[in-house]
PDB file of C-alpha atoms and ligand atoms in Angstrom:
ATOM      1  CA  UNK A   1       0.160   0.033  -0.076  1.00 51.00           C
ATOM      2  CA  UNK A   2       1.495   3.265  -0.965  1.00 47.00           C
ATOM      3  CA  UNK A   3       0.633   7.045  -1.173  1.00 50.00           C
ATOM      4  CA  UNK A   4       2.148   9.218  -3.824  1.00 45.00           C
ATOM      5  CA  UNK A   5       1.987  12.924  -4.453  1.00 48.00           C
ATOM      6  CA  UNK A   6       0.110  15.211  -2.260  1.00 52.00           C
ATOM      7  CA  UNK A   7      -0.228  18.866  -2.720  1.00 54.00           C
ATOM      8  CA  UNK A   8      -1.819  21.317  -0.174  1.00 59.00           C
ATOM      9  CA  UNK A   9      -5.365  20.774  -1.626  1.00 77.00           C
ATOM     10  CA  UNK A  10      -8.482  21.384   0.273  1.00 90.00           C
ATOM     11  CA  UNK A  11     -10.231  18.138  -0.713  1.00 95.00           C
ATOM     12  CA  UNK A  12     -13.227  18.822   1.950  1.00 93.00           C
ATOM     13  CA  UNK A  13     -14.320  21.771  -0.262  1.00 94.00           C
ATOM     14  CA  UNK A  14     -15.327  19.143  -2.814  1.00 97.00           C
ATOM     15  CA  UNK A  15     -13.413  16.414  -4.827  1.00 98.00           C
ATOM     16  CA  UNK A  16     -13.778  13.137  -6.467  1.00 98.00           C
ATOM     17  CA  UNK A  17     -12.222   9.918  -5.072  1.00 98.00           C
ATOM     18  CA  UNK A  18     -12.129   7.556  -8.022  1.00 98.00           C
ATOM     19  CA  UNK A  19     -11.786   3.958  -7.039  1.00 98.00           C
ATOM     20  CA  UNK A  20     -10.782   1.793  -9.964  1.00 98.00           C
ATOM     21  CA  UNK A  21      -9.856  -1.990  -9.996  1.00 98.00           C
ATOM     22  CA  UNK A  22     -10.998  -5.377 -10.893  1.00 98.00           C
ATOM     23  CA  UNK A  23     -14.493  -6.772  -9.954  1.00 97.00           C
ATOM     24  CA  UNK A  24     -14.208  -8.164  -6.419  1.00 98.00           C
ATOM     25  CA  UNK A  25     -11.078  -6.034  -5.599  1.00 98.00           C
ATOM     26  CA  UNK A  26     -12.961  -4.218  -2.938  1.00 98.00           C
ATOM     27  CA  UNK A  27     -14.159  -0.839  -4.567  1.00 98.00           C
ATOM     28  CA  UNK A  28     -17.678  -0.987  -3.090  1.00 98.00           C
ATOM     29  CA  UNK A  29     -16.659  -2.342   0.314  1.00 98.00           C
ATOM     30  CA  UNK A  30     -13.929   0.573   0.555  1.00 98.00           C
ATOM     31  CA  UNK A  31     -16.373   3.052  -0.850  1.00 98.00           C
ATOM     32  CA  UNK A  32     -19.104   2.352   1.745  1.00 98.00           C
ATOM     33  CA  UNK A  33     -16.475   2.295   4.693  1.00 98.00           C
ATOM     34  CA  UNK A  34     -14.912   5.398   3.439  1.00 98.00           C
ATOM     35  CA  UNK A  35     -18.411   7.159   3.206  1.00 98.00           C
ATOM     36  CA  UNK A  36     -19.339   6.170   6.725  1.00 98.00           C
ATOM     37  CA  UNK A  37     -16.048   7.238   8.231  1.00 98.00           C
ATOM     38  CA  UNK A  38     -16.367  10.757   6.334  1.00 98.00           C
ATOM     39  CA  UNK A  39     -19.748  11.098   7.422  1.00 97.00           C
ATOM     40  CA  UNK A  40     -19.154  10.386  10.985  1.00 97.00           C
ATOM     41  CA  UNK A  41     -16.695  13.249  10.879  1.00 96.00           C
ATOM     42  CA  UNK A  42     -19.504  15.430   9.583  1.00 96.00           C
ATOM     43  CA  UNK A  43     -18.393  15.655   6.055  1.00 97.00           C
ATOM     44  CA  UNK A  44     -20.699  15.907   2.899  1.00 97.00           C
ATOM     45  CA  UNK A  45     -20.064  12.648   0.988  1.00 98.00           C
ATOM     46  CA  UNK A  46     -21.801  10.686  -1.710  1.00 98.00           C
ATOM     47  CA  UNK A  47     -21.220   7.441  -3.250  1.00 98.00           C
ATOM     48  CA  UNK A  48     -21.585   6.867  -6.996  1.00 98.00           C
ATOM     49  CA  UNK A  49     -21.493   2.923  -7.494  1.00 96.00           C
ATOM     50  CA  UNK A  50     -20.727   1.697 -11.082  1.00 95.00           C
ATOM     51  CA  UNK A  51     -23.401  -1.131 -10.528  1.00 93.00           C
ATOM     52  CA  UNK A  52     -26.354   1.280  -9.510  1.00 94.00           C
ATOM     53  CA  UNK A  53     -25.429   3.711 -12.394  1.00 96.00           C
ATOM     54  CA  UNK A  54     -25.413   0.836 -14.868  1.00 94.00           C
ATOM     55  CA  UNK A  55     -29.134   0.066 -13.781  1.00 95.00           C
ATOM     56  CA  UNK A  56     -30.157   3.640 -14.251  1.00 94.00           C
ATOM     57  CA  UNK A  57     -28.276   6.639 -15.968  1.00 95.00           C
ATOM     58  CA  UNK A  58     -26.243   4.204 -18.021  1.00 96.00           C
ATOM     59  CA  UNK A  59     -28.576   1.492 -18.430  1.00 96.00           C
ATOM     60  CA  UNK A  60     -28.604   1.916 -22.343  1.00 97.00           C
ATOM     61  CA  UNK A  61     -24.526   1.143 -22.574  1.00 97.00           C
ATOM     62  CA  UNK A  62     -22.763  -2.093 -23.080  1.00 95.00           C
ATOM     63  CA  UNK A  63     -19.349  -3.290 -21.979  1.00 95.00           C
ATOM     64  CA  UNK A  64     -17.613  -2.586 -25.248  1.00 95.00           C
ATOM     65  CA  UNK A  65     -14.641  -0.170 -25.033  1.00 96.00           C
ATOM     66  CA  UNK A  66     -16.995   2.496 -26.478  1.00 97.00           C
ATOM     67  CA  UNK A  67     -19.694   1.672 -23.979  1.00 97.00           C
ATOM     68  CA  UNK A  68     -17.262   1.865 -21.138  1.00 96.00           C
ATOM     69  CA  UNK A  69     -16.033   5.150 -22.367  1.00 97.00           C
ATOM     70  CA  UNK A  70     -19.342   6.752 -22.350  1.00 98.00           C
ATOM     71  CA  UNK A  71     -20.064   5.216 -18.806  1.00 98.00           C
ATOM     72  CA  UNK A  72     -16.985   6.710 -17.459  1.00 98.00           C
ATOM     73  CA  UNK A  73     -17.697  10.147 -19.319  1.00 98.00           C
ATOM     74  CA  UNK A  74     -21.148  10.197 -17.760  1.00 98.00           C
ATOM     75  CA  UNK A  75     -20.124   9.197 -14.290  1.00 98.00           C
ATOM     76  CA  UNK A  76     -17.297  11.707 -14.478  1.00 98.00           C
ATOM     77  CA  UNK A  77     -19.663  14.613 -15.312  1.00 98.00           C
ATOM     78  CA  UNK A  78     -22.060  13.761 -12.500  1.00 98.00           C
ATOM     79  CA  UNK A  79     -19.198  13.273 -10.002  1.00 98.00           C
ATOM     80  CA  UNK A  80     -17.892  16.635 -11.078  1.00 98.00           C
ATOM     81  CA  UNK A  81     -21.317  18.298 -10.081  1.00 98.00           C
ATOM     82  CA  UNK A  82     -21.121  16.670  -6.795  1.00 98.00           C
ATOM     83  CA  UNK A  83     -17.559  18.102  -6.410  1.00 98.00           C
ATOM     84  CA  UNK A  84     -18.659  21.526  -7.409  1.00 97.00           C
ATOM     85  CA  UNK A  85     -21.461  21.329  -4.708  1.00 98.00           C
ATOM     86  CA  UNK A  86     -18.866  20.892  -2.152  1.00 97.00           C
ATOM     87  CA  UNK A  87     -19.354  17.342  -1.733  1.00 98.00           C
ATOM     88  CA  UNK A  88     -16.788  14.424  -1.439  1.00 98.00           C
ATOM     89  CA  UNK A  89     -17.987  12.162  -4.169  1.00 98.00           C
ATOM     90  CA  UNK A  90     -16.688   8.567  -4.129  1.00 98.00           C
ATOM     91  CA  UNK A  91     -16.854   6.770  -7.427  1.00 98.00           C
ATOM     92  CA  UNK A  92     -16.664   2.893  -7.296  1.00 98.00           C
ATOM     93  CA  UNK A  93     -16.238   1.732 -11.001  1.00 98.00           C
ATOM     94  CA  UNK A  94     -13.915  -0.757 -12.689  1.00 98.00           C
ATOM     95  CA  UNK A  95     -12.973   1.936 -15.333  1.00 98.00           C
ATOM     96  CA  UNK A  96     -10.523  -0.267 -16.904  1.00 98.00           C
ATOM     97  CA  UNK A  97      -8.809   2.110 -19.438  1.00 97.00           C
ATOM     98  CA  UNK A  98      -6.125   4.623 -18.503  1.00 98.00           C
ATOM     99  CA  UNK A  99      -7.362   6.902 -21.245  1.00 98.00           C
ATOM    100  CA  UNK A 100     -10.882   6.961 -20.041  1.00 98.00           C
ATOM    101  CA  UNK A 101      -9.625   7.586 -16.390  1.00 98.00           C
ATOM    102  CA  UNK A 102      -7.415  10.438 -17.936  1.00 98.00           C
ATOM    103  CA  UNK A 103     -10.510  11.844 -19.285  1.00 98.00           C
ATOM    104  CA  UNK A 104     -12.260  11.812 -16.078  1.00 98.00           C
ATOM    105  CA  UNK A 105      -9.337  13.474 -14.405  1.00 98.00           C
ATOM    106  CA  UNK A 106      -9.677  16.271 -17.052  1.00 98.00           C
ATOM    107  CA  UNK A 107     -13.470  16.537 -16.712  1.00 98.00           C
ATOM    108  CA  UNK A 108     -13.320  16.756 -12.947  1.00 98.00           C
ATOM    109  CA  UNK A 109     -10.258  18.974 -12.782  1.00 94.00           C
ATOM    110  CA  UNK A 110      -6.769  17.768 -11.825  1.00 87.00           C
ATOM    111  CA  UNK A 111      -6.565  19.308  -8.579  1.00 91.00           C
ATOM    112  CA  UNK A 112      -9.602  17.688  -7.060  1.00 96.00           C
ATOM    113  CA  UNK A 113      -9.392  14.218  -8.663  1.00 98.00           C
ATOM    114  CA  UNK A 114      -7.947  11.403  -6.499  1.00 98.00           C
ATOM    115  CA  UNK A 115      -7.269   8.188  -8.455  1.00 98.00           C
ATOM    116  CA  UNK A 116      -7.206   5.152  -6.211  1.00 98.00           C
ATOM    117  CA  UNK A 117      -5.887   2.037  -7.491  1.00 98.00           C
ATOM    118  CA  UNK A 118      -7.899  -0.689  -5.583  1.00 98.00           C
ATOM    119  CA  UNK A 119      -5.479  -3.509  -6.195  1.00 98.00           C
ATOM    120  CA  UNK A 120      -5.804  -7.297  -5.571  1.00 98.00           C
ATOM    121  CA  UNK A 121      -4.371 -10.204  -7.648  1.00 98.00           C
ATOM    122  CA  UNK A 122      -6.691 -11.385 -10.204  1.00 98.00           C
ATOM    123  CA  UNK A 123      -6.689 -14.874  -8.749  1.00 98.00           C
ATOM    124  CA  UNK A 124      -7.969 -13.433  -5.351  1.00 98.00           C
ATOM    125  CA  UNK A 125     -10.590 -11.499  -6.925  1.00 98.00           C
ATOM    126  CA  UNK A 126     -11.832 -14.453  -8.664  1.00 98.00           C
ATOM    127  CA  UNK A 127     -11.779 -16.675  -5.533  1.00 98.00           C
ATOM    128  CA  UNK A 128     -13.533 -13.926  -3.689  1.00 98.00           C
ATOM    129  CA  UNK A 129     -16.197 -13.495  -6.585  1.00 98.00           C
ATOM    130  CA  UNK A 130     -18.602 -11.590  -4.242  1.00 96.00           C
ATOM    131  CA  UNK A 131     -21.385 -11.508  -7.056  1.00 95.00           C
ATOM    132  CA  UNK A 132     -20.740 -14.737  -8.573  1.00 97.00           C
ATOM    133  CA  UNK A 133     -19.745 -12.929 -11.810  1.00 97.00           C
ATOM    134  CA  UNK A 134     -16.423 -14.768 -12.454  1.00 98.00           C
ATOM    135  CA  UNK A 135     -18.099 -18.038 -12.349  1.00 97.00           C
ATOM    136  CA  UNK A 136     -20.546 -16.695 -14.918  1.00 97.00           C
ATOM    137  CA  UNK A 137     -17.944 -15.263 -16.973  1.00 97.00           C
ATOM    138  CA  UNK A 138     -15.974 -18.591 -16.948  1.00 96.00           C
ATOM    139  CA  UNK A 139     -19.131 -20.347 -17.985  1.00 96.00           C
ATOM    140  CA  UNK A 140     -19.312 -17.926 -20.973  1.00 95.00           C
ATOM    141  CA  UNK A 141     -22.443 -16.321 -19.680  1.00 96.00           C
ATOM    142  CA  UNK A 142     -21.202 -12.949 -19.481  1.00 96.00           C
ATOM    143  CA  UNK A 143     -19.077 -11.400 -22.529  1.00 94.00           C
ATOM    144  CA  UNK A 144     -16.482  -8.647 -22.321  1.00 95.00           C
ATOM    145  CA  UNK A 145     -15.771  -9.510 -18.483  1.00 97.00           C
ATOM    146  CA  UNK A 146     -12.720  -7.604 -17.329  1.00 97.00           C
ATOM    147  CA  UNK A 147      -9.769  -9.742 -16.438  1.00 96.00           C
ATOM    148  CA  UNK A 148     -11.178 -12.700 -18.391  1.00 96.00           C
ATOM    149  CA  UNK A 149     -12.549 -11.513 -22.058  1.00 95.00           C
ATOM    150  CA  UNK A 150     -11.731  -7.787 -21.517  1.00 96.00           C
ATOM    151  CA  UNK A 151      -8.602  -5.949 -20.578  1.00 97.00           C
ATOM    152  CA  UNK A 152      -7.749  -4.047 -17.306  1.00 98.00           C
ATOM    153  CA  UNK A 153      -5.101  -1.536 -17.377  1.00 98.00           C
ATOM    154  CA  UNK A 154      -3.678  -0.681 -13.997  1.00 98.00           C
ATOM    155  CA  UNK A 155      -3.168   2.974 -13.203  1.00 98.00           C
ATOM    156  CA  UNK A 156       0.014   4.403 -14.169  1.00 93.00           C
ATOM    157  CA  UNK A 157       0.290   6.977 -11.474  1.00 94.00           C
ATOM    158  CA  UNK A 158      -2.533   6.815  -8.873  1.00 98.00           C
ATOM    159  CA  UNK A 159      -2.543   9.178  -5.870  1.00 97.00           C
ATOM    160  CA  UNK A 160      -3.240   6.203  -3.587  1.00 98.00           C
ATOM    161  CA  UNK A 161      -2.647   2.529  -4.185  1.00 98.00           C
ATOM    162  CA  UNK A 162      -4.485  -0.043  -1.761  1.00 98.00           C
ATOM    163  CA  UNK A 163      -3.511  -3.717  -1.485  1.00 98.00           C
ATOM    164  CA  UNK A 164      -6.827  -5.228  -0.388  1.00 98.00           C
ATOM    165  CA  UNK A 165      -5.210  -8.694   0.163  1.00 98.00           C
ATOM    166  CA  UNK A 166      -2.546  -7.400   2.480  1.00 98.00           C
ATOM    167  CA  UNK A 167      -4.478  -4.796   4.422  1.00 98.00           C
ATOM    168  CA  UNK A 168      -7.833  -4.928   5.896  1.00 98.00           C
ATOM    169  CA  UNK A 169     -10.867  -2.513   5.036  1.00 98.00           C
ATOM    170  CA  UNK A 170      -9.960  -0.117   7.830  1.00 98.00           C
ATOM    171  CA  UNK A 171      -6.350  -0.099   6.788  1.00 98.00           C
ATOM    172  CA  UNK A 172      -7.362   0.736   3.140  1.00 98.00           C
ATOM    173  CA  UNK A 173      -9.675   3.348   4.171  1.00 98.00           C
ATOM    174  CA  UNK A 174      -7.349   4.998   6.555  1.00 97.00           C
ATOM    175  CA  UNK A 175      -4.816   5.374   3.735  1.00 98.00           C
ATOM    176  CA  UNK A 176      -7.336   7.345   1.799  1.00 98.00           C
ATOM    177  CA  UNK A 177      -8.205   9.643   4.765  1.00 97.00           C
ATOM    178  CA  UNK A 178      -4.599  10.136   5.200  1.00 97.00           C
ATOM    179  CA  UNK A 179      -4.274  11.290   1.530  1.00 97.00           C
ATOM    180  CA  UNK A 180      -7.410  13.553   2.011  1.00 97.00           C
ATOM    181  CA  UNK A 181      -6.116  15.027   5.179  1.00 94.00           C
ATOM    182  CA  UNK A 182      -9.670  15.589   6.322  1.00 86.00           C
ATOM    183  CA  UNK A 183      -9.851  16.997   9.916  1.00 76.00           C
TER     184      UNK A 183
HETATM  185  P1  ADP B   1     -15.781  -4.477  -6.056  1.00 81.82           P
HETATM  186  O1  ADP B   1     -16.702  -3.474  -5.607  1.00 81.82           O
HETATM  187  O2  ADP B   1     -14.455  -4.038  -6.437  1.00 81.82           O
HETATM  188  O3  ADP B   1     -16.402  -5.362  -7.256  1.00 81.82           O
HETATM  189  P2  ADP B   1     -16.558  -5.715  -3.573  1.00 81.82           P
HETATM  190  O4  ADP B   1     -16.381  -4.520  -2.684  1.00 81.82           O
HETATM  191  O5  ADP B   1     -17.938  -5.916  -4.047  1.00 81.82           O
HETATM  192  O6  ADP B   1     -15.688  -5.499  -4.960  1.00 81.82           O
HETATM  193  O7  ADP B   1     -16.154  -7.013  -2.863  1.00 81.82           O
HETATM  194  C1  ADP B   1     -14.804  -7.145  -2.336  1.00 81.82           C
HETATM  195  C2  ADP B   1     -14.777  -8.459  -1.570  1.00 81.82           C
HETATM  196  O8  ADP B   1     -13.494  -8.506  -0.925  1.00 81.82           O
HETATM  197  C3  ADP B   1     -15.778  -8.232  -0.332  1.00 81.82           C
HETATM  198  O9  ADP B   1     -16.315  -9.473  -0.101  1.00 81.82           O
HETATM  199  C4  ADP B   1     -14.891  -7.709   0.785  1.00 81.82           C
HETATM  200  O10 ADP B   1     -15.285  -8.165   2.003  1.00 81.82           O
HETATM  201  C5  ADP B   1     -13.553  -8.398   0.627  1.00 81.82           C
HETATM  202  N1  ADP B   1     -12.380  -7.863   1.037  1.00 81.82           N
HETATM  203  C6  ADP B   1     -11.433  -8.406   1.795  1.00 81.82           C
HETATM  204  N2  ADP B   1     -10.531  -7.434   2.061  1.00 81.82           N
HETATM  205  C7  ADP B   1     -10.909  -6.463   1.786  1.00 81.82           C
HETATM  206  C8  ADP B   1     -10.158  -5.068   1.794  1.00 81.82           C
HETATM  207  N3  ADP B   1      -9.147  -4.790   2.392  1.00 81.82           N
HETATM  208  N4  ADP B   1     -10.803  -4.123   1.149  1.00 81.82           N
HETATM  209  C9  ADP B   1     -12.007  -4.148   0.485  1.00 81.82           C
HETATM  210  N5  ADP B   1     -12.604  -5.352   0.399  1.00 81.82           N
HETATM  211  C10 ADP B   1     -12.013  -6.446   1.049  1.00 81.82           C
END
């Protein structure tokens, strides 16, 4: 688990914490725990979960590279609105392409975009399989599944990297809080 780069930013004034990683890496779990810890401290916080967005705003999109790009674009735009409203917006989204995450950073604004690589070995994610998706993908029931039949490009230079196989949820969330330097 490592933390890189930290300016003297005021993330509490609104920012986007963008959690990227394989299915089962721990994005949703970390997002919910982070939301709880921030709200316990009286911060304004909101979670945009990729699965929920897929069932609503993005329900017309597929999992092709173009579909994923548009998915990331819409969620970036929404997260930017939250950040502009002074909210810490936590995005939990596989977002497998570096180029798309770079676009998200541009849309949100570099100074308030915190890319968090939620990293666990592929084998661990497949073994966890919290939603049974790996089993379905292996059985050929899901196409374009990240890590099996679609690529995942690890972040080149994330602000924070979490090794969820080596550190528990509290430790991972603590690392993000440390980076955000919230009071
Ligand atoms: P994702 O949202 O990335 O698809 P989930 O959060 O739904 O992943 O599932 C991750 C699974 O891994 C959960 O069952 C969670 O309890 C487990 N897990 C074990 N260690 C960690 C950790 N350090 N951080 C997050 N999740 C963890």
